[in-house]
Amino acid sequence: MRNDSATMRQIADESVRRLGQAGTVEVTKQEEVGTPDIPGLTDSPGVVQNLRLSTTLHGEPLELVQSQVYLGLEDVDRPSQRAVIELVLTAKPEQLAAVLDDFKQFVRSVRADQAA
């Protein structure tokens, strides 16, 4: 839950800064998705970004790619509060093709609980 005025892009940028503490981070794609006028999680304002990470593990160089999806969901009873859902896939570059379609399918399946 967030009750600040940070945009989805600013929240995504926060992630890049955090990851940058562990190594080099390159943003290879960043785009806004959805509109605030359409209800529902998959149509909510959000950001999709892809990153390339260079770090070390046990002293050995490690290259990773990461796909991040940030979705905002306003509390209809308290518009000043919102949930920010962060969905992340991390893989070695050579593994990405094998798991990316499953991740996209997972992201498309995420929905807000209409009963609550």
PDB file of C-alpha atoms in Angstrom:
ATOM      1  CA  MET A   1       0.000   0.000   0.000  1.00  0.00           C
ATOM      2  CA  ARG A   2       1.187   3.454  -0.845  1.00  0.00           C
ATOM      3  CA  ASN A   3      -0.309   6.741   0.152  1.00  0.00           C
ATOM      4  CA  ASP A   4       2.198   9.005  -1.577  1.00  0.00           C
ATOM      5  CA  SER A   5       1.896  10.749  -4.908  1.00  0.00           C
ATOM      6  CA  ALA A   6       4.646   8.789  -6.684  1.00  0.00           C
ATOM      7  CA  THR A   7       3.793   7.879 -10.268  1.00  0.00           C
ATOM      8  CA  MET A   8       4.122   4.301 -11.484  1.00  0.00           C
ATOM      9  CA  ARG A   9       7.198   5.384 -13.465  1.00  0.00           C
ATOM     10  CA  GLN A  10       8.786   6.832 -10.309  1.00  0.00           C
ATOM     11  CA  ILE A  11       8.049   3.589  -8.454  1.00  0.00           C
ATOM     12  CA  ALA A  12       9.649   1.585 -11.273  1.00  0.00           C
ATOM     13  CA  ASP A  13      12.661   3.928 -11.164  1.00  0.00           C
ATOM     14  CA  GLU A  14      12.982   3.208  -7.417  1.00  0.00           C
ATOM     15  CA  SER A  15      13.493  -0.448  -8.311  1.00  0.00           C
ATOM     16  CA  VAL A  16      16.278   0.422 -10.754  1.00  0.00           C
ATOM     17  CA  ARG A  17      18.056   2.426  -8.042  1.00  0.00           C
ATOM     18  CA  ARG A  18      17.721  -0.438  -5.517  1.00  0.00           C
ATOM     19  CA  LEU A  19      19.074  -2.991  -7.982  1.00  0.00           C
ATOM     20  CA  GLY A  20      21.900  -0.605  -8.872  1.00  0.00           C
ATOM     21  CA  GLN A  21      23.285  -1.068  -5.371  1.00  0.00           C
ATOM     22  CA  ALA A  22      24.189  -4.677  -6.303  1.00  0.00           C
ATOM     23  CA  GLY A  23      25.692  -4.034  -9.732  1.00  0.00           C
ATOM     24  CA  THR A  24      25.194  -2.339 -13.061  1.00  0.00           C
ATOM     25  CA  VAL A  25      21.610  -1.937 -14.280  1.00  0.00           C
ATOM     26  CA  GLU A  26      20.583  -0.979 -17.808  1.00  0.00           C
ATOM     27  CA  VAL A  27      16.951  -0.177 -18.582  1.00  0.00           C
ATOM     28  CA  THR A  28      16.323  -1.689 -22.017  1.00  0.00           C
ATOM     29  CA  LYS A  29      12.601  -0.850 -22.157  1.00  0.00           C
ATOM     30  CA  GLN A  30      10.186   1.191 -20.084  1.00  0.00           C
ATOM     31  CA  GLU A  31       6.637   1.960 -21.098  1.00  0.00           C
ATOM     32  CA  GLU A  32       3.437   3.009 -19.412  1.00  0.00           C
ATOM     33  CA  VAL A  33       0.387   0.772 -19.820  1.00  0.00           C
ATOM     34  CA  GLY A  34      -3.329   1.106 -19.099  1.00  0.00           C
ATOM     35  CA  THR A  35      -5.372   4.182 -18.310  1.00  0.00           C
ATOM     36  CA  PRO A  36      -6.753   5.495 -15.014  1.00  0.00           C
ATOM     37  CA  ASP A  37     -10.267   5.692 -16.523  1.00  0.00           C
ATOM     38  CA  ILE A  38     -10.688   1.947 -17.049  1.00  0.00           C
ATOM     39  CA  PRO A  39     -11.266  -0.158 -13.929  1.00  0.00           C
ATOM     40  CA  GLY A  40      -9.645  -3.532 -13.427  1.00  0.00           C
ATOM     41  CA  LEU A  41      -6.124  -4.529 -12.653  1.00  0.00           C
ATOM     42  CA  THR A  42      -4.886  -5.325 -16.143  1.00  0.00           C
ATOM     43  CA  ASP A  43      -6.191  -2.002 -17.435  1.00  0.00           C
ATOM     44  CA  SER A  44      -4.907   0.052 -14.510  1.00  0.00           C
ATOM     45  CA  PRO A  45      -2.151   2.554 -14.997  1.00  0.00           C
ATOM     46  CA  GLY A  46       1.160   0.798 -14.763  1.00  0.00           C
ATOM     47  CA  VAL A  47       4.676   0.462 -16.062  1.00  0.00           C
ATOM     48  CA  VAL A  48       6.423  -2.398 -17.807  1.00  0.00           C
ATOM     49  CA  GLN A  49      10.200  -2.305 -17.828  1.00  0.00           C
ATOM     50  CA  ASN A  50      12.952  -4.647 -18.897  1.00  0.00           C
ATOM     51  CA  LEU A  51      16.375  -4.537 -17.300  1.00  0.00           C
ATOM     52  CA  ARG A  52      19.805  -6.018 -17.914  1.00  0.00           C
ATOM     53  CA  LEU A  53      21.733  -6.643 -14.690  1.00  0.00           C
ATOM     54  CA  SER A  54      25.467  -7.227 -14.309  1.00  0.00           C
ATOM     55  CA  THR A  55      26.556  -8.388 -10.875  1.00  0.00           C
ATOM     56  CA  THR A  56      28.646 -11.075  -9.193  1.00  0.00           C
ATOM     57  CA  LEU A  57      27.756 -14.271  -7.382  1.00  0.00           C
ATOM     58  CA  HIS A  58      30.437 -15.903  -5.222  1.00  0.00           C
ATOM     59  CA  GLY A  59      32.990 -13.658  -6.901  1.00  0.00           C
ATOM     60  CA  GLU A  60      32.003 -14.727 -10.422  1.00  0.00           C
ATOM     61  CA  PRO A  61      30.354 -12.367 -12.947  1.00  0.00           C
ATOM     62  CA  LEU A  62      26.636 -12.937 -13.444  1.00  0.00           C
ATOM     63  CA  GLU A  63      24.445 -11.470 -16.185  1.00  0.00           C
ATOM     64  CA  LEU A  64      20.675 -11.442 -15.655  1.00  0.00           C
ATOM     65  CA  VAL A  65      17.656  -9.974 -17.371  1.00  0.00           C
ATOM     66  CA  GLN A  66      14.556  -8.898 -15.549  1.00  0.00           C
ATOM     67  CA  SER A  67      11.053  -8.048 -16.678  1.00  0.00           C
ATOM     68  CA  GLN A  68       9.102  -5.944 -14.190  1.00  0.00           C
ATOM     69  CA  VAL A  69       5.432  -5.041 -14.254  1.00  0.00           C
ATOM     70  CA  TYR A  70       4.073  -2.415 -11.854  1.00  0.00           C
ATOM     71  CA  LEU A  71       0.306  -2.027 -11.588  1.00  0.00           C
ATOM     72  CA  GLY A  72      -1.599   0.470  -9.486  1.00  0.00           C
ATOM     73  CA  LEU A  73      -4.960  -0.293  -7.931  1.00  0.00           C
ATOM     74  CA  GLU A  74      -6.786   2.525  -6.142  1.00  0.00           C
ATOM     75  CA  ASP A  75      -8.864   1.911  -3.048  1.00  0.00           C
ATOM     76  CA  VAL A  76     -12.353   2.991  -4.170  1.00  0.00           C
ATOM     77  CA  ASP A  77     -13.331   3.872  -0.593  1.00  0.00           C
ATOM     78  CA  ARG A  78     -10.085   5.740   0.136  1.00  0.00           C
ATOM     79  CA  PRO A  79      -8.752   7.207  -3.137  1.00  0.00           C
ATOM     80  CA  SER A  80      -5.662   8.563  -1.365  1.00  0.00           C
ATOM     81  CA  GLN A  81      -4.476   4.969  -0.867  1.00  0.00           C
ATOM     82  CA  ARG A  82      -3.529   2.463  -3.506  1.00  0.00           C
ATOM     83  CA  ALA A  83      -1.965  -0.908  -3.824  1.00  0.00           C
ATOM     84  CA  VAL A  84       1.033  -1.253  -6.078  1.00  0.00           C
ATOM     85  CA  ILE A  85       1.457  -4.747  -7.431  1.00  0.00           C
ATOM     86  CA  GLU A  86       4.978  -5.658  -8.541  1.00  0.00           C
ATOM     87  CA  LEU A  87       5.381  -8.714 -10.759  1.00  0.00           C
ATOM     88  CA  VAL A  88       8.958  -9.693 -11.612  1.00  0.00           C
ATOM     89  CA  LEU A  89      10.650 -12.321 -13.756  1.00  0.00           C
ATOM     90  CA  THR A  90      14.417 -12.760 -13.405  1.00  0.00           C
ATOM     91  CA  ALA A  91      16.402 -15.115 -15.639  1.00  0.00           C
ATOM     92  CA  LYS A  92      19.732 -15.604 -17.315  1.00  0.00           C
ATOM     93  CA  PRO A  93      19.611 -14.129 -20.845  1.00  0.00           C
ATOM     94  CA  GLU A  94      19.765 -17.596 -22.424  1.00  0.00           C
ATOM     95  CA  GLN A  95      16.802 -18.776 -20.281  1.00  0.00           C
ATOM     96  CA  LEU A  96      14.487 -15.861 -21.052  1.00  0.00           C
ATOM     97  CA  ALA A  97      12.890 -17.259 -24.208  1.00  0.00           C
ATOM     98  CA  ALA A  98      11.890 -20.439 -22.371  1.00  0.00           C
ATOM     99  CA  VAL A  99      10.009 -18.628 -19.570  1.00  0.00           C
ATOM    100  CA  LEU A 100       8.805 -15.306 -21.009  1.00  0.00           C
ATOM    101  CA  ASP A 101       5.524 -16.552 -22.487  1.00  0.00           C
ATOM    102  CA  ASP A 102       4.571 -18.174 -19.156  1.00  0.00           C
ATOM    103  CA  PHE A 103       5.333 -14.911 -17.350  1.00  0.00           C
ATOM    104  CA  LYS A 104       3.181 -12.934 -19.789  1.00  0.00           C
ATOM    105  CA  GLN A 105       0.343 -15.420 -19.297  1.00  0.00           C
ATOM    106  CA  PHE A 106       0.697 -15.084 -15.528  1.00  0.00           C
ATOM    107  CA  VAL A 107       0.602 -11.272 -15.720  1.00  0.00           C
ATOM    108  CA  ARG A 108      -2.563 -11.411 -17.857  1.00  0.00           C
ATOM    109  CA  SER A 109      -4.194 -13.681 -15.256  1.00  0.00           C
ATOM    110  CA  VAL A 110      -3.792 -11.283 -12.314  1.00  0.00           C
ATOM    111  CA  ARG A 111      -7.135  -9.805 -11.282  1.00  0.00           C
ATOM    112  CA  ALA A 112      -8.515  -7.831  -8.372  1.00  0.00           C
ATOM    113  CA  ASP A 113     -10.851  -9.740  -6.068  1.00  0.00           C
ATOM    114  CA  GLN A 114     -14.276  -8.384  -7.012  1.00  0.00           C
ATOM    115  CA  ALA A 115     -15.904  -9.934  -3.904  1.00  0.00           C
ATOM    116  CA  ALA A 116     -13.922  -7.804  -1.461  1.00  0.00           C
TER     117      ALA A 116
END
